[in-house]
Amino acid sequence: MTSRPSDKPGTSRPHISASAREMERRERLRTMRILIVHHDLKQLAHILLLLEQQGFSNLVLASRHEEALQYVHPASGAEAGAFDAILLDAALPDNDSYRTCRELRRRAGAVVPVIMLGGDDTRAIEQQCYEAGATDIWPVMDKGPGLAHCLTLTLLLKLERDLCKQRDQQLKHERTERKAVEARLQYLVAHDELTGLYNRRRLEQMLELALINAQHNQRASALLYLDMDQFRLVNDVAGHTAGDRLLVEVTQILRRHIKPTDILARIGADEFLLLVEGLNTEQALEQAEALRHAVDGFMFETSVKTYHVSLSIGIALIEPHETITVDEALARADQACYVAKTLGRNRIHFFSRDDSVMHLLQSDAYWAPKIRHALAHDMLCLVFQPVISANDGVVRHYEALVRLVGDDGELITPNFFIPVAERTGLIHEIDLWVVKHAIHMLASLAVHQSDLVININLSTQVLQHAALLPLVRDTLQATGVEARRITFEITETAAIASLTQTRKMIDQLRALGCCFALDDFGAGFNSYNYLKHFPVDYLKIDGTFITNLISDPVDQALVRSMIAIAHTLGKKTVAEFVENAETLALLKDYRIDYAQGYHLGRPERHLLQ
Ligand code: C2E
Ligand code: MG
Ligand code: MG
């Protein structure tokens, strides 16, 4: 029959409220789609006219069972085009009303009101109507506004319900989206972005569990430290993109040779850790050999060259009879890997306490000739770590940190050789080398960096060495670098060890215009007393107070008091080991002056531009 979805301007409409929302609701009401089923065409025309006069414009008419059903498709449900209400004649011929009602209810779904338009005695048919799925029964209302009024109320209710449902769905959608964002954040907290492997943080958590498991459940595990042998070469020669691709490809190989339950993490540029629970010595060796062998057969191709890649692997067993910490377990695997590397790479080494090779590598006999060789052949180099001003985030200082260049160009950190250099009297030579090269580096900077200050670490020995003062003076003079651009860092221990002599040297260097910082402050002596007379410009609060600052109230109290006292004494404060944004924010609250740490920049060969 007729479908009349069109608007009819000029017809009288339900009262339109002044507020825009109310107007919108009325407008929506007017266009809601209503199916009217009546066997009596005269009655049908009458109802149509009544409703149109009241502003309803989207009316669909039917006079028989089949006709009504053809408008209501089972799939339409709440989709566009579905009906918002159905008015159904309770006296369709052949007693069809209940059948039609049941079918319409089934097809239209539970949310669409189906209203029976009853005869004079609606009570008699009430029960059958409701059983057939009708929402309500209205007696025939030939007084038009009555029908329109009831219909308006019914539709308003439906509209409210629809809106609620919409809001529910929106909430559900938002909840799902929030869950997805949270899942992504959780993923990022525990994973390395480049390779998708776990990160150090996650590995450390799992390692902690493995250590507990070893203690309480007598379950051994193996921790494998894997270091790629040619990564630095690929990265330097073929570029960072090739380096990244290499890491991803090696990750894929490693993944093929581990179980899904094993924990594989990337913890440094080319360093991976694998934690496997339930392994004994032989099984750990087998696992390591499988990985070493798999990567050894891999040729990495770049547009310029093909590289043969290999792994050095160190293994530390976590055994039930031993109590060790996460840091100790990591250090053992790291040391074993270092031995594997030093013994010629592409090999596996087990950690053991009485490992003679390891002891040799930690010994003066091993390192002293290497240091001498490095000094004689310029095999030292400097890396620079930014120190930022806490209030504006600008890098004003860089700390120069020395590295020993190994046989294959790898950079060896000072922990390995500085203690030996101190014991064997070679440290002052290293320091003099650093002073000279750091000043030359300053001289080579572009004009826009001519205000940068370089921080140079000095040992106790060099502060007592006659060559230091003339070297600083002459190098400054020869290069034209201003003395104020040098800050020397000395440790508390160094400062106190030989106060008079050290003091004299400090005074002379200060007279040239250089500044001083007290490094690792708080780590050694806990007396602030000597600070009053000690001529330093900066206090560098030791990193051990900063690493757990967020969670440790004792560290918080100590750091606050160190900053307050330093400020009272007119000295600037620097925090080392700032490893995340939360720590930086807290330090800013405490009015720290400078911050340094991996969160702000790692030590690099070149300064930021
Ligand atoms: P330092 O002077 O306290 O230098 C800071 C050390 O902490 C550096 O290690 C640096 O890489 C590391 N570091 C920086 N930010 C973070 C961080 O956020 N987290 C962690 N965990 N570590 C961070 P590096 O370069 O291994 O130097 C170790 C120490 O060796 C230095 O400690 C300094 O005492 C000594 N050293 C370095 N270069 C020289 C030098 O030229 N002469 C002398 N005498 N000593 C040096
Ligand atoms: Mg330092
Ligand atoms: Mg320090």
XYZ file of C-alpha atoms and ligand atoms in Angstrom:
657
model
C 0.000 0.000 0.000
C 1.131 3.602 0.493
C 4.394 4.657 1.998
C 4.672 8.337 2.920
C 8.092 9.162 4.208
C 8.004 12.744 2.920
C 7.875 15.860 5.033
C 4.703 17.902 4.908
C 5.286 21.544 5.644
C 2.399 23.449 6.985
C 0.732 20.576 8.876
C 0.246 21.144 12.564
C 3.021 19.694 14.619
C 3.545 18.705 18.222
C 4.614 21.679 20.289
C 8.189 22.637 19.477
C 10.174 23.684 22.498
C 12.456 26.668 22.432
C 15.568 24.758 23.351
C 17.529 23.324 20.481
C 17.659 19.863 22.014
C 13.958 19.728 22.451
C 13.491 20.885 18.859
C 15.768 18.205 17.653
C 13.855 15.608 19.632
C 10.546 16.781 18.216
C 11.931 16.770 14.721
C 13.201 13.259 15.221
C 9.812 12.232 16.608
C 8.029 13.604 13.577
C 10.094 11.524 11.210
C 9.950 8.301 13.186
C 8.697 5.460 11.035
C 5.358 3.945 11.905
C 3.612 0.979 10.364
C -0.155 1.008 10.550
C -1.999 -2.230 9.773
C -5.782 -2.126 9.521
C -8.235 -4.287 7.605
C -10.728 -1.494 7.239
C -9.508 0.899 4.567
C -11.760 3.641 5.768
C -10.414 3.353 9.288
C -6.921 3.236 7.872
C -7.431 6.463 5.932
C -8.905 8.006 9.048
C -5.943 7.095 11.237
C -3.536 8.307 8.565
C -5.254 11.652 8.378
C -5.306 12.048 12.167
C -1.642 11.335 12.519
C -0.632 13.508 9.602
C -2.531 16.364 11.111
C -0.459 15.928 14.264
C 2.745 16.166 12.250
C 3.721 12.483 11.789
C 5.117 12.182 8.309
C 6.786 8.804 7.983
C 3.818 6.485 7.897
C 3.538 3.143 6.131
C 0.169 1.512 5.629
C -0.881 -2.120 5.213
C -4.255 -3.859 5.313
C -3.397 -7.547 5.411
C -1.091 -9.986 7.125
C 1.190 -10.631 4.104
C 1.374 -7.008 3.166
C 2.401 -6.005 6.690
C 5.112 -8.630 6.776
C 6.622 -7.579 3.504
C 7.579 -4.243 5.103
C 9.242 -5.808 8.106
C 12.259 -7.816 7.109
C 13.706 -10.104 9.697
C 17.175 -8.623 9.334
C 16.179 -4.977 9.574
C 16.162 -4.914 13.401
C 17.460 -1.563 14.575
C 18.857 -0.612 11.191
C 17.786 2.469 9.236
C 14.441 1.855 7.661
C 13.222 -0.287 10.530
C 10.013 0.769 12.242
C 9.860 2.766 15.432
C 6.319 1.651 16.222
C 3.653 -0.620 14.781
C -0.081 -0.030 15.153
C -1.954 -3.251 14.492
C -5.656 -3.779 14.062
C -6.859 -6.307 16.643
C -9.624 -7.466 14.332
C -7.881 -8.575 11.161
C -10.047 -11.049 9.237
C -9.570 -14.790 9.880
C -8.283 -14.063 13.353
C -4.968 -13.046 11.741
C -4.136 -10.325 14.292
C -2.370 -12.580 16.789
C -0.462 -14.426 14.085
C 0.580 -11.100 12.516
C 1.498 -9.677 15.885
C 3.661 -12.683 16.744
C 5.453 -12.541 13.403
C 5.910 -8.761 13.492
C 7.307 -8.982 17.005
C 9.692 -11.729 15.923
C 10.874 -9.782 12.905
C 11.008 -6.289 14.399
C 12.797 -7.357 17.575
C 12.041 -6.683 21.216
C 12.577 -2.921 21.160
C 9.822 -1.908 18.736
C 6.481 -1.196 20.375
C 3.645 -3.147 18.737
C 0.291 -1.644 19.743
C -2.997 -3.396 19.203
C -5.848 -1.155 18.196
C -8.723 -2.887 19.906
C -12.462 -2.905 19.483
C -14.915 -1.729 22.051
C -14.131 -4.435 24.521
C -10.373 -4.589 24.660
C -10.404 -6.466 27.970
C -11.668 -9.600 26.313
C -8.671 -9.811 24.030
C -6.023 -8.505 26.446
C -4.442 -11.816 27.333
C -4.132 -13.106 23.755
C -2.674 -9.782 22.632
C 0.064 -9.751 25.225
C 0.816 -13.403 24.624
C 1.224 -12.609 20.937
C 3.832 -9.970 21.798
C 1.844 -6.738 21.869
C 3.247 -3.958 24.011
C -0.048 -2.241 24.648
C -3.717 -2.252 23.644
C -5.531 0.914 22.772
C -9.225 1.131 22.160
C -10.081 2.651 18.806
C -9.790 6.355 19.335
C -11.671 8.245 16.754
C -10.956 11.378 18.692
C -7.742 11.973 16.770
C -5.561 13.843 19.273
C -5.979 10.959 21.770
C -4.338 8.473 19.418
C -1.634 10.936 18.412
C -0.943 11.760 22.046
C -0.555 8.108 23.052
C 1.641 7.517 20.030
C 3.817 10.510 20.896
C 4.344 9.190 24.425
C 5.161 5.721 23.159
C 7.625 7.108 20.647
C 9.246 9.362 23.250
C 9.793 6.310 25.417
C 11.240 4.428 22.484
C 13.491 7.389 21.683
C 14.774 7.452 25.255
C 15.419 3.731 25.145
C 17.224 4.080 21.805
C 19.359 6.879 23.208
C 20.202 4.824 26.289
C 21.133 1.916 24.102
C 23.233 4.202 21.912
C 25.002 5.599 24.984
C 25.562 2.070 26.274
C 27.059 1.073 22.960
C 29.195 4.200 22.894
C 30.407 3.445 26.428
C 31.112 -0.134 25.462
C 33.010 1.096 22.423
C 34.981 3.585 24.522
C 35.746 0.869 27.065
C 37.012 -1.412 24.315
C 39.107 1.405 22.892
C 40.519 2.261 26.317
C 41.334 -1.390 26.868
C 43.163 -1.452 23.535
C 45.168 1.672 24.482
C 45.973 0.210 27.888
C 47.044 -3.040 26.302
C 49.288 -1.079 23.930
C 50.812 0.855 26.841
C 51.364 -2.321 28.797
C 52.965 -3.809 25.746
C 55.288 -0.818 25.397
C 56.226 -0.935 29.068
C 57.374 -4.533 28.687
C 58.657 -4.658 25.121
C 61.371 -3.400 22.853
C 59.703 -1.449 20.049
C 62.086 -2.394 17.265
C 62.114 -6.167 17.669
C 58.934 -6.779 19.659
C 60.995 -8.731 22.191
C 60.689 -8.152 25.923
C 62.755 -5.285 27.318
C 65.193 -5.286 30.208
C 62.547 -4.312 32.729
C 60.341 -7.278 31.871
C 63.280 -9.643 31.825
C 64.377 -8.475 35.251
C 60.878 -9.182 36.596
C 60.913 -12.681 35.128
C 64.432 -13.249 36.387
C 63.313 -12.319 39.871
C 60.601 -14.976 39.619
C 63.119 -17.517 38.333
C 65.364 -16.796 41.330
C 62.438 -17.332 43.710
C 61.536 -20.508 41.841
C 65.086 -21.792 42.196
C 65.012 -21.168 45.944
C 61.574 -22.447 46.791
C 60.866 -25.040 44.121
C 64.396 -26.305 43.499
C 63.995 -25.412 39.851
C 67.165 -24.378 38.030
C 67.213 -21.912 35.123
C 69.745 -20.615 32.679
C 70.408 -17.020 31.792
C 72.088 -16.538 28.416
C 73.696 -13.220 27.476
C 73.947 -12.921 23.704
C 76.069 -10.234 22.103
C 76.217 -9.791 18.341
C 79.780 -9.703 17.109
C 79.519 -7.535 14.007
C 76.727 -5.180 14.877
C 78.823 -2.061 15.419
C 80.548 -2.574 12.059
C 77.257 -2.933 10.175
C 75.768 0.020 12.003
C 78.760 2.287 11.356
C 79.403 1.276 7.750
C 75.972 0.417 6.385
C 74.006 2.864 8.566
C 71.365 2.715 11.269
C 68.565 1.471 9.019
C 70.645 -1.543 8.040
C 71.598 -1.978 11.709
C 67.923 -2.023 12.688
C 67.127 -4.522 9.935
C 69.947 -6.750 11.123
C 68.555 -6.722 14.662
C 65.087 -7.650 13.412
C 66.410 -10.470 11.221
C 68.572 -11.913 13.991
C 65.586 -11.702 16.329
C 63.589 -13.807 13.874
C 66.322 -16.446 13.806
C 66.527 -16.525 17.597
C 62.758 -16.818 17.894
C 62.782 -19.927 15.713
C 65.121 -21.633 18.169
C 63.383 -21.001 21.456
C 60.166 -22.199 23.060
C 57.204 -19.817 23.354
C 57.576 -19.917 27.150
C 61.225 -18.792 27.111
C 61.882 -15.139 27.867
C 63.914 -13.420 25.184
C 64.692 -9.742 25.708
C 66.698 -7.076 23.932
C 68.540 -5.099 26.573
C 71.040 -3.003 24.652
C 71.842 -2.052 21.081
C 73.009 -5.527 20.086
C 72.619 -7.381 23.371
C 69.954 -9.959 24.095
C 69.147 -11.986 27.181
C 67.417 -15.337 27.150
C 65.951 -16.807 30.316
C 65.020 -20.474 30.142
C 63.538 -22.224 33.144
C 64.246 -25.827 34.056
C 67.617 -26.249 32.320
C 70.697 -27.998 33.650
C 74.251 -27.344 32.470
C 74.149 -29.648 29.428
C 70.748 -28.441 28.301
C 71.808 -24.812 28.680
C 74.864 -25.510 26.578
C 72.745 -27.249 23.939
C 70.362 -24.292 23.817
C 73.250 -21.816 23.515
C 74.917 -23.910 20.826
C 71.681 -24.059 18.820
C 71.449 -20.256 18.874
C 75.129 -19.698 18.155
C 75.007 -22.142 15.254
C 71.800 -20.699 13.791
C 73.173 -17.155 13.701
C 76.630 -18.294 12.554
C 75.135 -19.587 9.329
C 73.423 -16.270 8.598
C 74.745 -13.876 5.973
C 73.379 -10.352 6.271
C 73.091 -8.570 2.964
C 73.186 -4.823 2.427
C 73.386 -2.922 -0.853
C 77.136 -2.483 -0.318
C 78.313 -5.664 1.261
C 77.404 -9.016 2.776
C 78.264 -9.537 6.426
C 78.835 -12.770 8.231
C 77.067 -12.448 11.566
C 77.842 -14.342 14.754
C 77.023 -14.358 18.454
C 79.139 -14.477 21.598
C 77.171 -16.101 24.385
C 77.716 -16.067 28.135
C 75.741 -18.429 30.367
C 74.968 -18.065 34.055
C 73.127 -20.905 35.740
C 70.616 -20.068 38.436
C 70.878 -22.980 40.808
C 68.741 -23.914 43.803
C 71.613 -24.098 46.311
C 72.735 -20.511 45.743
C 71.141 -17.228 46.779
C 71.904 -14.467 44.300
C 70.218 -11.238 43.295
C 68.925 -10.189 39.888
C 71.897 -7.857 39.453
C 74.367 -10.586 40.339
C 72.792 -13.024 37.883
C 72.903 -10.384 35.126
C 76.507 -9.477 35.948
C 77.532 -13.159 35.791
C 75.989 -13.719 32.377
C 77.501 -10.425 31.180
C 80.969 -11.366 32.438
C 80.764 -14.796 30.837
C 79.768 -13.165 27.550
C 82.650 -10.760 27.851
C 85.034 -13.715 28.209
C 83.465 -15.384 25.173
C 84.036 -12.191 23.201
C 87.576 -11.718 24.403
C 88.509 -15.314 23.666
C 87.715 -14.789 20.008
C 83.927 -14.333 19.534
C 81.357 -16.657 18.022
C 81.663 -18.861 21.078
C 80.013 -19.777 24.345
C 81.378 -19.325 27.846
C 79.982 -20.518 31.178
C 80.233 -18.356 34.263
C 82.019 -19.951 37.200
C 83.403 -18.326 40.311
C 86.839 -19.868 39.960
C 87.123 -19.240 36.254
C 90.804 -18.599 35.657
C 90.202 -16.921 32.290
C 87.711 -14.577 33.833
C 90.050 -13.721 36.654
C 92.788 -12.994 34.181
C 90.468 -10.683 32.282
C 89.696 -8.871 35.502
C 93.323 -8.707 36.454
C 95.922 -6.002 36.247
C 98.170 -8.359 34.241
C 95.599 -8.459 31.474
C 94.591 -4.817 31.404
C 97.769 -2.903 32.203
C 99.480 -3.732 28.853
C 96.225 -2.971 27.033
C 96.023 0.450 28.686
C 99.674 1.191 27.895
C 99.100 0.120 24.304
C 95.997 2.289 24.075
C 97.848 5.332 25.432
C 100.742 4.811 23.041
C 98.536 4.270 19.969
C 95.740 6.697 20.707
C 93.313 3.874 21.261
C 91.260 5.858 23.753
C 88.255 7.870 22.814
C 85.703 10.130 24.440
C 81.954 9.882 24.554
C 79.828 12.809 25.678
C 76.689 12.724 27.785
C 74.414 15.796 27.913
C 73.636 17.550 31.196
C 70.476 19.645 30.939
C 69.308 22.696 32.854
C 66.278 21.569 34.798
C 64.292 24.775 34.360
C 64.458 25.093 30.565
C 65.689 21.688 29.346
C 68.631 23.238 27.477
C 71.894 21.293 27.280
C 74.577 23.542 28.776
C 77.165 20.910 29.720
C 78.439 17.628 28.387
C 80.322 15.152 30.549
C 83.310 13.623 28.765
C 83.585 9.903 29.541
C 86.582 7.908 28.455
C 86.424 4.618 26.529
C 89.147 2.216 25.549
C 88.935 1.138 21.928
C 89.165 -2.662 21.749
C 90.866 -4.688 19.020
C 87.706 -4.819 16.940
C 86.772 -1.229 17.425
C 84.359 -1.950 20.284
C 84.272 0.621 23.088
C 85.216 -0.729 26.500
C 83.662 1.086 29.470
C 85.830 2.474 32.303
C 84.634 -0.084 34.871
C 86.949 -2.601 33.250
C 90.134 -0.584 33.104
C 89.957 2.482 35.391
C 90.364 0.457 38.624
C 93.414 -1.237 37.065
C 94.746 2.102 35.850
C 94.388 3.457 39.383
C 96.210 0.514 40.898
C 99.002 0.499 38.350
C 99.608 4.248 38.324
C 98.391 4.690 34.751
C 95.320 6.728 35.622
C 96.987 10.120 35.513
C 98.119 9.429 31.951
C 94.558 8.631 30.975
C 93.298 11.794 32.665
C 95.901 13.965 30.961
C 94.929 12.432 27.630
C 91.262 13.190 28.360
C 91.955 16.797 29.424
C 93.869 17.494 26.236
C 91.350 15.881 23.915
C 88.314 17.370 25.646
C 89.695 20.902 25.310
C 90.515 20.294 21.657
C 86.995 19.043 21.126
C 85.634 22.301 22.589
C 87.887 24.283 20.265
C 86.487 22.441 17.249
C 82.840 23.284 17.974
C 80.773 25.562 15.772
C 80.086 29.133 16.876
C 76.541 28.358 18.056
C 78.002 25.860 20.516
C 80.680 28.184 21.810
C 79.000 28.460 25.193
C 78.980 24.741 25.936
C 80.858 23.588 29.013
C 82.659 20.262 29.156
C 82.857 18.252 32.380
C 86.072 16.297 32.812
C 86.527 13.592 35.458
C 89.802 13.805 37.387
C 91.302 11.108 39.598
C 93.000 11.774 42.945
C 96.324 10.898 41.405
C 96.194 13.446 38.617
C 95.234 16.178 41.068
C 98.573 15.560 42.676
C 100.450 15.392 39.409
C 102.697 18.271 38.437
C 101.814 17.989 34.731
C 98.108 18.765 35.141
C 98.223 22.529 35.697
C 100.649 23.349 32.851
C 98.761 21.014 30.508
C 95.455 22.745 31.187
C 96.960 26.222 30.935
C 98.923 25.504 27.747
C 96.111 23.694 25.978
C 93.647 26.480 26.789
C 96.125 29.021 25.537
C 96.950 27.108 22.356
C 93.307 26.528 21.465
C 91.892 29.827 22.677
C 89.185 27.998 24.670
C 88.025 29.985 27.697
C 88.750 28.345 31.066
C 85.158 28.893 32.241
C 84.111 26.260 29.723
C 85.837 23.527 31.748
C 84.287 21.948 34.835
C 86.410 19.338 36.554
C 84.611 16.536 38.377
C 86.316 15.085 41.425
C 84.929 12.507 43.801
C 84.423 13.051 47.505
C 86.924 10.326 48.247
C 89.492 11.985 46.031
C 88.855 15.364 47.587
C 89.225 14.152 51.120
C 92.079 11.721 50.582
C 94.682 14.398 50.420
C 92.990 17.566 51.279
C 95.884 20.000 51.365
C 97.503 18.944 48.151
C 94.255 18.523 46.289
C 93.077 21.837 47.604
C 96.149 23.606 46.280
C 95.661 22.188 42.787
C 91.985 23.041 42.821
C 92.751 26.627 43.824
C 95.257 26.980 41.000
C 92.876 25.595 38.385
C 90.098 27.811 39.709
C 92.447 30.760 39.452
C 92.682 29.998 35.729
C 88.885 30.230 35.573
C 87.888 26.532 35.605
C 84.946 25.300 37.700
C 84.651 22.246 39.932
C 81.985 19.675 40.676
C 81.899 17.162 43.486
C 80.990 13.892 41.736
C 79.060 10.952 43.238
C 78.091 13.165 46.170
C 76.601 11.294 49.129
C 78.067 7.942 48.170
C 81.099 8.103 50.426
C 81.281 10.548 53.286
C 78.150 11.721 54.910
C 79.415 14.826 56.561
C 78.369 18.125 55.118
C 80.876 19.871 57.320
C 83.809 19.950 54.946
C 81.546 21.202 52.157
C 81.500 24.620 53.804
C 85.151 25.097 53.012
C 85.380 23.057 49.872
C 85.603 25.219 46.778
C 83.247 23.513 44.318
C 80.552 25.082 42.194
C 78.387 21.996 41.656
C 77.312 18.994 43.693
C 76.540 15.932 41.583
C 74.226 13.791 43.671
C 75.220 10.153 43.338
C 73.086 8.067 40.972
C 72.256 5.496 43.669
C 70.009 8.087 45.357
C 68.246 8.856 42.099
C 67.507 5.468 40.513
C 64.714 4.584 42.976
C 63.736 8.124 43.859
C 60.118 7.719 42.790
C 59.450 4.820 45.139
C 61.900 5.365 48.010
C 60.882 7.947 50.646
C 64.302 7.773 52.323
C 66.046 8.691 49.062
C 63.506 11.466 48.611
C 64.296 12.929 52.015
C 68.038 12.635 51.437
C 67.942 14.208 47.979
C 65.803 17.094 49.201
C 68.178 17.784 52.047
C 71.239 17.563 49.768
C 69.671 20.088 47.394
C 68.642 22.406 50.226
C 72.093 22.344 51.837
C 73.871 22.810 48.505
C 71.696 25.844 47.780
C 72.355 27.287 51.240
C 76.048 26.976 50.505
C 75.585 28.711 47.161
C 76.320 25.641 45.053
C 74.382 24.300 42.061
C 73.039 20.756 42.115
C 73.149 18.048 39.446
C 71.299 14.711 39.566
C 72.893 11.727 37.796
C 71.091 8.590 36.542
C 67.834 10.321 35.690
C 66.244 7.398 33.892
C 62.626 8.469 33.458
C 60.308 11.462 33.187
C 58.749 10.910 36.644
C 62.146 11.175 38.330
C 62.920 14.341 36.401
C 59.581 15.878 37.405
C 60.171 15.074 41.079
C 63.686 16.507 40.947
C 62.326 19.680 39.379
C 59.880 19.900 42.291
C 62.881 19.667 44.613
C 64.481 22.552 42.674
C 67.388 20.615 41.206
C 69.490 22.782 38.871
C 70.771 20.208 36.369
C 69.963 16.653 35.366
C 71.864 13.944 33.532
C 70.920 10.360 32.701
C 69.694 7.925 30.078
C 66.281 9.576 29.979
C 67.923 12.789 28.763
C 70.671 11.332 26.613
C 73.144 8.484 26.610
C 76.872 9.031 26.208
C 77.536 9.400 22.454
C 80.593 9.881 20.264
C 79.246 13.183 18.972
C 77.509 16.109 20.617
C 73.919 16.862 19.737
C 73.761 19.633 17.140
P 80.715 9.146 36.657
O 81.652 10.275 36.459
O 79.788 9.226 37.813
O 79.925 9.025 35.299
C 78.631 8.630 35.179
C 78.540 7.192 34.760
O 77.196 6.820 34.835
C 78.950 6.952 33.336
O 79.414 5.619 33.238
C 77.662 7.048 32.597
O 77.642 6.373 31.383
C 76.740 6.386 33.583
N 75.385 6.854 33.419
C 74.958 8.017 32.922
N 73.629 8.107 32.953
C 73.202 6.969 33.509
C 71.899 6.457 33.825
O 70.865 7.098 33.593
N 71.848 5.218 34.409
C 72.968 4.491 34.670
N 72.832 3.283 35.222
N 74.196 4.938 34.378
C 74.314 6.164 33.809
P 80.810 5.311 32.632
O 81.027 6.115 31.406
O 80.891 3.830 32.571
O 81.780 5.867 33.697
C 81.906 5.246 34.944
C 82.830 6.027 35.809
O 84.141 5.967 35.289
C 82.516 7.522 35.861
O 81.473 7.758 36.742
C 83.829 8.081 36.312
O 83.972 7.909 37.714
C 84.811 7.146 35.636
N 85.354 7.815 34.453
C 84.795 7.942 33.231
N 85.605 8.665 32.422
C 86.694 9.018 33.162
C 87.877 9.787 32.903
O 88.099 10.339 31.839
N 88.780 9.914 33.944
C 88.552 9.363 35.160
N 89.440 9.537 36.104
N 87.429 8.667 35.430
C 86.522 8.484 34.454
Mg 81.545 12.126 36.491
Mg 79.035 10.376 38.962
